[in-house]
Short mmCIF file of C-alpha atoms in Angstrom, two decimals:
data_model
loop_
_atom_site.label_atom_id
_atom_site.label_comp_id
_atom_site.label_asym_id
_atom_site.label_seq_id
_atom_site.Cartn_x
_atom_site.Cartn_y
_atom_site.Cartn_z
CA MET V 9 62.09 104.47 162.47
CA PRO V 10 60.42 106.94 164.89
CA TYR V 11 58.34 109.64 163.27
CA SER V 12 57.17 111.88 166.12
CA TRP V 13 57.87 115.57 166.72
CA HIS V 14 59.49 116.74 169.97
CA LEU V 15 60.15 120.41 169.33
CA THR V 16 60.05 123.51 171.49
CA ASP V 17 58.53 126.74 170.28
CA ALA V 18 60.59 128.23 167.45
CA GLY V 19 60.25 131.77 168.76
CA ARG V 20 61.85 130.78 172.09
CA SER V 21 64.53 128.38 170.83
CA GLY V 22 65.49 130.00 167.55
CA PRO V 23 67.52 133.00 168.85
CA THR V 24 69.30 130.80 171.40
CA VAL V 25 70.31 128.33 168.71
CA PHE V 26 71.41 131.20 166.49
CA ARG V 27 73.61 132.79 169.19
CA PHE V 28 75.12 129.40 169.94
CA CYS V 29 75.96 128.88 166.26
CA LEU V 30 77.66 132.27 166.00
CA TYR V 31 79.75 131.52 169.08
CA LEU V 32 80.69 128.11 167.74
CA LEU V 33 81.57 129.58 164.33
CA VAL V 34 84.03 132.03 165.92
CA THR V 35 85.54 129.19 167.93
CA LEU V 36 85.96 127.08 164.79
CA GLN V 37 87.63 129.91 162.90
CA ASP V 38 90.01 130.59 165.80
CA GLY V 39 90.90 126.90 165.92
CA VAL V 40 91.60 126.75 162.20
CA SER V 41 93.75 129.89 162.42
CA LEU V 42 95.71 128.37 165.29
CA MET V 43 96.23 125.21 163.27
CA ALA V 44 97.58 127.29 160.39
CA THR V 45 99.86 129.23 162.77
CA CYS V 46 101.22 126.04 164.27
CA GLU V 47 102.19 124.92 160.79
CA SER V 48 104.48 127.94 160.40
CA PRO V 49 108.19 127.06 160.87
CA ALA V 50 108.90 130.58 162.15
CA ALA V 51 106.29 130.29 164.90
CA SER V 52 107.42 126.85 166.00
CA GLY V 53 111.08 127.91 166.00
CA HIS V 54 110.49 130.36 168.89
CA SER V 55 108.02 128.24 170.85
CA SER V 56 108.54 126.71 174.24
CA SER V 57 108.40 122.98 174.93
CA GLN V 58 104.65 123.23 175.55
CA ALA V 59 104.14 125.04 172.26
CA SER V 60 106.23 122.39 170.52
CA LEU V 61 104.00 119.74 171.99
CA LEU V 62 100.95 121.66 170.76
CA HIS V 63 102.54 121.92 167.33
CA ALA V 64 103.03 118.17 167.24
CA TYR V 65 99.56 117.13 168.34
CA TRP V 66 97.33 120.05 167.35
CA PRO V 67 96.54 118.92 163.75
CA ASP V 68 95.31 115.54 165.03
CA THR V 69 93.34 117.15 167.85
CA ALA V 70 91.92 119.91 165.65
CA LYS V 71 90.14 117.58 163.26
CA TYR V 72 88.17 116.06 166.15
CA LEU V 73 87.26 119.52 167.45
CA VAL V 74 86.32 120.85 164.01
CA LEU V 75 84.09 117.89 163.17
CA THR V 76 82.46 117.98 166.61
CA GLY V 77 81.66 121.68 166.20
CA TYR V 78 80.35 121.10 162.70
CA PHE V 79 78.14 118.26 163.94
CA LEU V 80 76.66 120.52 166.64
CA VAL V 81 76.02 123.42 164.24
CA LEU V 82 74.43 121.10 161.68
CA SER V 83 72.26 119.57 164.42
CA ALA V 84 71.10 123.04 165.44
CA ALA V 85 70.36 123.92 161.81
CA TYR V 86 68.38 120.71 161.36
CA PHE V 87 66.39 121.43 164.52
CA LEU V 88 65.72 125.00 163.40
CA VAL V 89 64.58 124.08 159.90
CA GLY V 90 62.31 121.36 161.24
CA SER V 91 60.80 123.71 163.80
CA ARG V 92 60.08 126.27 161.07
CA GLY V 93 57.84 123.79 159.29
CA LEU V 94 59.83 123.37 156.08
CA PHE V 95 59.68 119.57 156.36
CA ASN V 96 56.29 118.07 155.65
CA LEU V 97 57.45 114.44 155.54
CA GLN V 98 57.61 112.05 158.47
CA MET V 99 61.07 110.93 157.36
CA TYR V 100 62.37 114.35 158.44
CA ALA V 101 60.71 114.39 161.87
CA PHE V 102 63.13 115.68 164.53
CA GLN V 103 63.30 113.42 167.59
CA PHE V 104 66.01 113.52 170.22
CA ASP V 105 67.24 110.03 171.05
CA VAL V 106 70.15 109.67 173.50
CA GLU V 107 71.21 106.21 172.30
CA ARG V 108 71.23 107.27 168.65
CA CYS V 109 73.18 110.44 169.48
CA ILE V 110 75.86 108.43 171.30
CA LEU V 111 76.20 106.06 168.34
CA ALA V 112 76.34 109.00 165.92
CA VAL V 113 79.14 110.66 167.92
CA ALA V 114 81.07 107.37 168.02
CA PHE V 115 80.85 107.09 164.23
CA LEU V 116 81.77 110.78 163.96
CA TYR V 117 85.06 110.18 165.77
CA LEU V 118 85.74 107.19 163.55
CA VAL V 119 85.37 109.50 160.54
CA ALA V 120 87.66 112.05 162.20
CA PHE V 121 90.25 109.34 162.83
CA ALA V 122 90.20 108.41 159.13
CA LEU V 123 90.60 111.99 157.91
CA PRO V 124 94.08 113.23 156.95
CA SER V 125 95.41 115.62 159.60
CA ARG V 126 97.25 117.65 156.97
CA THR V 127 95.98 118.31 153.45
CA ASN V 128 98.72 117.97 150.84
CA LYS V 129 96.88 116.87 147.69
CA VAL V 130 93.54 116.94 145.90
CA SER V 131 92.33 113.67 147.42
CA ASP V 132 92.92 115.05 150.94
CA TYR V 133 90.69 118.05 150.24
CA PHE V 134 88.07 115.76 148.73
CA LEU V 135 88.01 113.57 151.83
CA TRP V 136 87.32 116.58 154.05
CA LEU V 137 84.56 117.72 151.69
CA HIS V 138 83.16 114.18 151.63
CA ALA V 139 83.13 114.06 155.43
CA ALA V 140 81.24 117.37 155.55
CA VAL V 141 78.74 116.30 152.85
CA PRO V 142 77.10 113.79 153.20
CA ILE V 143 78.83 111.76 155.96
CA VAL V 144 78.31 114.11 158.93
CA PRO V 145 74.79 115.11 157.73
CA THR V 146 74.00 111.39 157.53
CA LEU V 147 75.08 111.05 161.17
CA VAL V 148 72.84 113.99 162.10
CA PHE V 149 69.95 112.38 160.22
CA PHE V 150 70.61 109.10 162.03
CA ALA V 151 70.76 110.82 165.43
CA PHE V 152 67.55 112.83 165.08
CA SER V 153 65.38 111.21 162.40
CA GLY V 154 66.14 107.74 161.13
CA GLY V 155 68.52 105.48 159.31
CA SER V 156 70.08 102.21 160.37
CA ILE V 157 73.41 100.83 161.55
CA PRO V 158 73.97 98.81 158.32
CA PHE V 159 73.42 101.96 156.27
CA LEU V 160 75.91 103.93 158.39
CA ALA V 161 78.40 101.08 158.02
CA LEU V 162 78.01 101.22 154.24
CA ALA V 163 78.45 105.00 154.03
CA ILE V 164 81.41 105.21 156.40
CA GLY V 165 82.94 102.06 154.91
CA ALA V 166 82.88 103.67 151.45
CA PHE V 167 84.49 106.82 152.90
CA ILE V 168 87.25 104.83 154.62
CA GLY V 169 87.73 102.79 151.44
CA ILE V 170 88.48 105.95 149.46
CA ARG V 171 90.83 107.06 152.23
CA LEU V 172 92.77 103.77 152.13
CA LEU V 173 92.99 103.78 148.33
CA THR V 174 94.39 107.32 148.31
CA LEU V 175 96.90 106.95 151.15
CA PRO V 176 100.16 108.89 150.85
CA GLY V 177 102.57 107.44 148.36
CA ALA V 178 104.41 108.28 145.19
CA ILE V 179 102.31 110.73 143.16
CA LEU V 180 102.97 110.56 139.46
CA ALA V 181 103.25 114.03 137.91
CA ILE V 182 101.00 113.83 134.85
CA PRO V 183 102.53 115.96 132.09
CA GLY V 184 100.46 118.59 130.33
CA VAL V 185 100.31 119.25 126.61
CA SER V 186 100.06 122.98 125.93
CA THR V 187 102.14 125.87 127.28
CA SER V 188 99.88 128.54 125.78
CA SER V 189 97.11 130.31 127.65
CA PRO V 190 93.76 128.48 127.89
CA GLU V 191 91.73 131.71 128.09
CA ARG V 192 90.84 132.04 124.42
CA ALA V 193 89.88 128.38 124.02
CA VAL V 194 87.73 128.38 127.17
CA TRP V 195 85.96 131.61 126.20
CA ILE V 196 85.24 130.21 122.74
CA GLY V 197 83.81 127.08 124.38
CA ILE V 198 81.61 129.23 126.64
CA PHE V 199 80.36 131.23 123.66
CA ILE V 200 79.49 128.10 121.67
CA LEU V 201 77.63 126.49 124.59
CA TYR V 202 75.86 129.75 125.35
CA VAL V 203 74.61 130.06 121.75
CA LEU V 204 73.43 126.44 121.72
CA ILE V 205 71.56 126.93 125.00
CA ILE V 206 69.64 130.00 123.84
CA ALA V 207 69.12 128.65 120.30
CA GLY V 208 65.86 127.00 121.30
CA GLY V 209 63.21 127.35 123.94
CA ASP V 210 60.57 129.78 125.09
CA TYR V 211 62.07 132.48 127.34
CA SER V 212 59.10 134.85 127.36
CA SER V 213 58.41 134.54 131.10
CA ILE V 214 61.94 134.26 132.48
CA ASP V 215 62.75 136.34 135.56
CA PHE V 216 65.13 136.31 138.53
CA SER V 217 62.45 135.72 141.16
CA PRO V 218 63.54 132.73 143.31
CA GLU V 219 59.93 131.64 143.74
CA ASN V 220 59.53 131.15 139.97
CA ILE V 221 62.73 129.18 139.33
CA TYR V 222 61.16 125.73 139.19
CA LEU V 223 58.14 126.87 137.17
CA ASN V 224 60.27 128.59 134.54
CA ARG V 225 62.81 125.77 134.46
CA ALA V 226 60.09 123.25 133.65
CA GLN V 227 58.88 125.48 130.84
CA ILE V 228 62.39 125.76 129.37
CA ALA V 229 63.08 122.03 129.72
CA GLU V 230 59.96 121.17 127.74
CA SER V 231 61.03 123.38 124.84
CA GLN V 232 64.73 122.45 124.80
CA SER V 233 66.38 119.62 122.93
CA SER V 234 67.74 116.50 124.62
CA TYR V 235 71.30 117.84 124.80
CA PHE V 236 70.26 120.88 126.89
CA GLU V 237 71.18 119.15 130.18
CA TYR V 238 74.72 118.45 128.96
CA LEU V 239 75.26 122.03 127.83
CA HIS V 240 74.34 124.14 130.84
CA THR V 241 75.77 121.73 133.44
CA ASN V 242 79.19 121.50 131.76
CA LEU V 243 79.14 125.26 131.39
CA ALA V 244 78.18 125.92 135.03
CA LYS V 245 80.34 123.19 136.63
CA ALA V 246 83.48 123.18 134.48
CA LEU V 247 84.14 126.18 132.22
CA LEU V 248 82.84 129.01 134.41
CA PRO V 249 84.42 127.71 137.66
CA PHE V 250 87.76 127.32 135.86
CA LEU V 251 87.79 130.92 134.65
CA LEU V 252 86.54 132.37 137.94
CA VAL V 253 89.28 130.72 139.98
CA PHE V 254 91.84 131.35 137.21
CA TYR V 255 91.23 135.11 137.35
CA TYR V 256 90.75 135.33 141.10
CA ALA V 257 94.07 133.61 141.79
CA ARG V 258 95.98 136.44 140.08
CA SER V 259 93.57 139.27 141.05
CA ARG V 260 92.50 139.94 137.47
CA TRP V 261 89.28 141.66 138.42
CA PHE V 262 87.96 142.89 135.07
CA PRO V 263 87.77 139.43 133.40
CA PHE V 264 86.67 138.05 136.77
CA LEU V 265 83.62 140.34 136.75
CA ALA V 266 82.95 139.46 133.10
CA THR V 267 82.86 135.78 134.07
CA LEU V 268 80.45 136.52 136.92
CA ILE V 269 78.15 138.35 134.50
CA CYS V 270 78.32 135.38 132.16
CA SER V 271 77.33 133.10 135.04
CA LEU V 272 74.27 135.27 135.69
CA GLY V 273 73.43 135.05 131.99
CA VAL V 274 73.55 131.26 132.08
CA PHE V 275 71.21 131.30 135.07
CA LEU V 276 68.83 133.60 133.17
CA VAL V 277 68.54 131.32 130.14
CA SER V 278 68.57 128.00 132.01
CA GLN V 279 66.87 128.90 135.33
CA HIS V 280 69.12 126.35 137.04
CA ARG V 281 70.57 127.55 140.33
CA ALA V 282 73.73 125.56 139.57
CA ALA V 283 74.84 128.40 137.27
CA LEU V 284 74.93 130.69 140.32
CA PHE V 285 75.96 128.43 143.18
CA PHE V 286 78.60 126.12 141.72
CA PRO V 287 80.98 128.76 140.30
CA LEU V 288 80.69 130.40 143.72
CA LEU V 289 81.43 127.04 145.39
CA ALA V 290 84.65 126.69 143.35
CA LEU V 291 85.68 130.20 144.35
CA LEU V 292 85.00 129.57 148.04
CA CYS V 293 86.88 126.26 147.98
CA PHE V 294 89.94 127.96 146.49
CA ALA V 295 89.77 130.85 148.97
CA ALA V 296 89.41 128.40 151.89
CA THR V 297 92.38 126.24 150.93
CA ARG V 298 94.96 128.54 149.33
CA ARG V 299 95.87 130.59 152.43
CA SER V 300 96.61 127.68 154.73
CA LYS V 301 97.08 124.70 152.50
CA ARG V 302 97.86 122.08 155.12
CA ALA V 303 94.96 123.26 157.27
CA GLY V 304 92.72 123.50 154.20
CA GLY V 305 90.48 120.66 155.34
CA GLY V 306 89.51 122.50 158.51
CA ASN V 307 89.00 125.67 156.50
CA LEU V 308 86.58 123.84 154.19
CA VAL V 309 84.48 122.74 157.16
CA ALA V 310 84.59 126.29 158.57
CA MET V 311 83.38 127.58 155.18
CA LEU V 312 80.44 125.17 155.22
CA THR V 313 79.70 126.23 158.79
CA VAL V 314 79.41 129.81 157.55
CA VAL V 315 77.06 128.61 154.80
CA LEU V 316 74.90 126.89 157.42
CA THR V 317 74.88 130.04 159.53
CA ILE V 318 73.74 132.11 156.54
CA GLY V 319 70.95 129.64 155.91
CA MET V 320 69.87 129.92 159.55
CA ILE V 321 69.89 133.71 159.31
CA PHE V 322 67.64 133.56 156.25
CA THR V 323 65.29 131.20 158.06
CA LEU V 324 65.20 133.09 161.37
CA SER V 325 64.71 136.51 159.80
CA ASP V 326 62.07 135.32 157.32
CA MET V 327 64.06 137.08 154.57
CA THR V 328 63.36 134.20 152.26
CA LEU V 329 62.45 130.70 153.37
CA LEU V 330 63.39 129.41 149.92
CA LEU V 331 67.09 130.26 150.30
CA GLY V 332 67.17 128.88 153.84
CA ASP V 333 65.42 125.76 152.58
CA ILE V 334 67.89 125.28 149.72
CA ILE V 335 70.98 125.94 151.85
CA ILE V 336 70.06 123.73 154.82
CA ARG V 337 67.56 121.17 153.59
CA ARG V 338 68.57 120.51 150.00
CA THR V 339 72.33 120.87 150.40
CA PHE V 340 72.94 119.11 153.70
CA ILE V 341 70.00 117.08 155.06
CA VAL V 342 68.18 115.65 152.05
CA PRO V 343 71.20 113.86 150.43
CA GLY V 344 71.83 111.72 153.52
CA ALA V 345 68.13 110.95 153.86
CA LEU V 346 67.77 109.98 150.20
CA ASN V 347 70.85 107.74 150.39
CA PHE V 348 69.11 105.86 153.18
CA GLU V 349 65.85 105.67 151.20
CA TYR V 350 67.73 104.11 148.26
CA PHE V 351 69.44 101.68 150.65
CA SER V 352 66.13 100.75 152.28
CA PHE V 353 64.25 100.33 148.99
CA PHE V 354 66.86 98.16 147.25
CA ASN V 355 67.35 96.04 150.34
CA ASN V 356 63.86 94.71 149.65
CA ASN V 357 63.71 94.97 145.85
CA PRO V 358 65.90 93.82 142.91
CA PHE V 359 68.96 95.84 141.94
CA THR V 360 68.93 97.60 138.57
CA LEU V 361 72.29 96.09 137.48
CA PHE V 362 73.05 99.20 135.37
CA SER V 363 70.03 98.52 133.16
CA ASP V 364 68.80 102.09 133.61
CA SER V 365 72.21 103.62 132.88
CA LYS V 366 72.92 105.28 129.55
CA LEU V 367 76.21 103.39 129.52
CA SER V 368 74.28 100.17 128.85
CA PHE V 369 73.08 101.67 125.51
CA GLY V 370 69.71 99.96 125.99
CA LEU V 371 71.26 96.49 125.63
CA LEU V 372 70.11 95.40 129.10
CA PRO V 373 66.39 94.95 129.83
CA ARG V 374 65.15 97.47 132.38
CA VAL V 375 64.24 96.05 135.77
CA TYR V 376 61.86 98.95 136.49
CA GLN V 377 59.86 100.77 133.86
CA GLU V 378 59.76 103.96 135.91
CA GLN V 379 62.94 106.00 136.31
CA ILE V 380 64.47 105.28 139.71
CA PRO V 381 64.50 108.89 141.03
CA TYR V 382 60.76 109.21 140.34
CA LEU V 383 60.17 105.78 141.88
CA ILE V 384 61.96 106.79 145.09
CA GLY V 385 60.10 110.09 145.11
CA TYR V 386 56.84 108.17 145.05
CA GLN V 387 58.06 105.89 147.86
CA ILE V 388 58.80 108.81 150.21
CA GLY V 389 55.43 110.41 149.55
CA LEU V 390 56.33 112.96 146.88
CA PRO V 391 54.81 111.77 143.58
CA GLY V 392 56.49 113.45 140.64
CA ALA V 393 59.60 114.43 142.62
CA HIS V 394 62.95 113.61 141.02
CA ALA V 395 64.71 112.16 144.09
CA ASN V 396 68.35 111.92 143.01
CA SER V 397 70.97 110.22 145.16
CA SER V 398 74.74 110.44 145.47
CA TYR V 399 77.16 107.70 144.47
CA LEU V 400 76.31 105.89 147.72
CA GLY V 401 72.62 105.47 146.97
CA SER V 402 72.98 105.05 143.21
CA GLY V 403 75.86 102.60 143.60
CA TYR V 404 73.78 100.49 145.97
CA GLN V 405 70.91 100.74 143.50
CA GLN V 406 73.04 99.19 140.76
CA ALA V 407 74.49 96.16 142.53
CA GLY V 408 74.32 96.56 146.30
CA VAL V 409 77.61 96.59 148.20
CA VAL V 410 79.43 95.46 145.05
CA GLY V 411 78.09 98.50 143.20
CA VAL V 412 79.27 100.87 145.93
CA LEU V 413 82.69 99.17 145.95
CA LEU V 414 82.95 99.57 142.18
CA TYR V 415 82.13 103.27 142.47
CA VAL V 416 84.72 103.66 145.26
CA LEU V 417 87.39 102.16 142.99
CA VAL V 418 86.49 104.51 140.12
CA ILE V 419 86.45 107.57 142.41
CA SER V 420 89.82 106.64 143.91
CA ALA V 421 91.35 106.21 140.44
CA THR V 422 89.99 109.62 139.44
CA LEU V 423 91.48 111.20 142.56
CA HIS V 424 94.87 109.68 141.72
CA VAL V 425 94.68 111.36 138.29
CA LEU V 426 93.78 114.70 139.87
CA ASP V 427 96.61 114.29 142.39
CA GLY V 428 98.99 113.76 139.48
CA ILE V 429 97.73 116.87 137.69
CA GLY V 430 98.03 118.88 140.90
CA ASN V 431 101.58 117.60 141.38
CA ARG V 432 102.53 118.63 137.84
CA MET V 433 100.95 122.04 138.37
CA SER V 434 102.36 122.41 141.90
CA ASN V 435 98.94 123.72 142.94
CA HIS V 436 96.59 121.10 144.38
CA CYS V 437 94.27 123.82 145.71
CA PHE V 438 93.49 125.08 142.20
CA VAL V 439 92.82 121.59 140.83
CA PHE V 440 90.50 120.79 143.72
CA ALA V 441 88.65 124.11 143.43
CA VAL V 442 88.00 123.74 139.69
CA CYS V 443 86.73 120.17 140.14
CA SER V 444 84.83 120.88 143.37
CA PRO V 445 81.43 121.53 141.67
CA SER V 446 81.51 118.12 139.99
CA LEU V 447 82.95 116.37 143.05
CA PHE V 448 80.34 118.00 145.28
CA TRP V 449 77.57 116.82 142.96
CA LEU V 450 79.06 113.31 143.13
CA ILE V 451 78.76 113.12 146.92
CA ASP V 452 75.54 115.12 147.09
CA SER V 453 72.96 114.06 144.52
CA SER V 454 74.13 112.42 141.29
CA ASP V 455 75.03 109.02 139.90
CA LEU V 456 78.68 108.40 139.03
CA PRO V 457 78.40 108.25 135.20
CA SER V 458 76.28 111.42 135.19
CA VAL V 459 78.96 113.32 137.11
CA TYR V 460 81.58 112.46 134.51
CA LEU V 461 79.50 113.05 131.40
CA THR V 462 76.77 115.50 132.36
CA HIS V 463 78.19 117.45 135.28
CA GLY V 464 81.55 118.43 133.89
CA LEU V 465 84.14 116.25 135.67
CA ILE V 466 85.63 114.90 132.44
CA LEU V 467 85.70 118.36 130.86
CA ALA V 468 87.28 120.00 133.92
CA THR V 469 89.90 117.24 134.20
CA ALA V 470 90.71 117.49 130.49
CA ILE V 471 91.23 121.26 130.71
CA LEU V 472 93.48 120.96 133.75
CA TRP V 473 95.51 118.16 132.17
CA TYR V 474 95.91 119.80 128.76
CA TRP V 475 97.06 123.16 130.15
CA ALA V 476 98.89 121.88 133.25
CA GLY V 477 102.24 123.09 131.91
CA TYR V 478 101.00 126.62 131.34
CA LEU V 479 99.14 126.73 134.66
CA ARG V 480 102.31 125.76 136.52
CA LEU V 481 104.05 128.81 135.06
CA TYR V 482 100.95 130.98 135.50
CA PHE V 483 100.84 130.44 139.24
CA ALA V 484 104.60 130.89 139.48
CA GLY V 485 104.28 134.30 137.78
CA LEU V 486 106.26 133.24 134.71
CA ASP V 487 105.69 133.60 130.98
CA SER V 488 103.97 130.76 129.16
CA THR V 489 106.88 130.05 126.83
CA SER V 490 109.90 130.52 129.09
CA ASP V 491 111.00 130.75 132.69
CA THR V 492 111.56 134.49 132.39
CA PRO V 493 109.76 136.47 135.10
CA LYS V 494 107.11 138.85 133.81
CA THR V 495 108.55 141.73 135.84
CA ARG V 496 112.19 142.74 136.04
CA PRO V 497 114.02 142.93 139.39
CA ILE V 498 113.75 146.34 141.08
CA ASN V 499 117.52 146.53 141.70
CA PRO V 500 119.30 144.53 139.00
CA PRO V 501 122.91 143.57 139.73
CA ALA V 502 125.51 145.99 138.38
CA ALA V 503 127.40 144.94 135.28
CA ARG V 504 131.02 143.98 135.82
#
């Protein structure tokens, strides 16, 4: 793997890259809007034969254009962050290689071919999110830093496997249980978790300064009990996202603001950025998919392009290198790189065979005495770093290709359940948005069992399933106990 720098001066190249990204962002948004317009029956009804042809082939063409634009913007962001000196490791060295770029683009179009052209269910939205993080970033990492063909084959093979296992077919509508509002129960759950979080720990030096987040978080973690991790993650990635999207969908702004304030409070007492970013992620996913549901996949990629642009603005303007570092490096580049490091390490060392998983209940002898994330952190030159990996790296850690295949089967089964809940609710966008924090963590930097138990996927799925009946009526504007509209008709029919 080449580890040499070939970078131009940041002061000369930065503004050019930035202007290019803004131009490309506008182009992407125009393309997504056109795709949404072409989906309109009214627009297609008055179109000419050429417009009809565009209507027929545009969704398939658009996904190639959207992913190509996203690949270019992400490449520019990677170049910019590297040139600003935020990467101190050789594994992140930026080196332009024509042969690797050609291979990366070929794999990119294979991913685009596998993507659904129209998004009609939760699993379709997930596939677009999965392509954006970490598949395309992995291709960028391969093109400009490192990686290997077998690793790309594993990552893209897992992606295509999920696609094949969630192909269109009969979606079973999973019935809900309750037709009463979930608000009171969810708020009670938030209150209980909030009290348990603040019940212990030393909060004397807590502040909102981004530079002190990791220092304060370590202090809190040392003073908290062992269940602290389960509390704040389920709160930040299940309960708070549910309420935020629930209120936003019906423009209920007062409880919406109260939920935002609660999210800030969770950040204050936990010092985990997840309490701020993941409720916002759920909100952005819902906003990106609800307006143009069938073009929601392209809208998701456009949303992430905006996030990348914001990170580049932070980096170029020197407003705060920390936010630019988190947005670009930690969210997009590092997950793909760490997946490869896991793949490389366990290609030459024994698999863990789930011996380090809490699901083994200590019955299996540990293969490694050190925790795997710390072991990988040491391998990449960061002693003490907790180098988490997504389901790709952690699945390969457990049992190689068999472990990744097992994780793919579990993920596909989960997506079928979420598709069924979305079908019962008649709102796949809402189901995807509520589960997006957990699903994002699954494809970004967490092992599969941890996503279900620690990061809120089971809790979010249980809430959506239990109140699916009420939520169906809620989004239809009906009462929870009957099909009577909440508002009377403006001009009721005259009595005969």
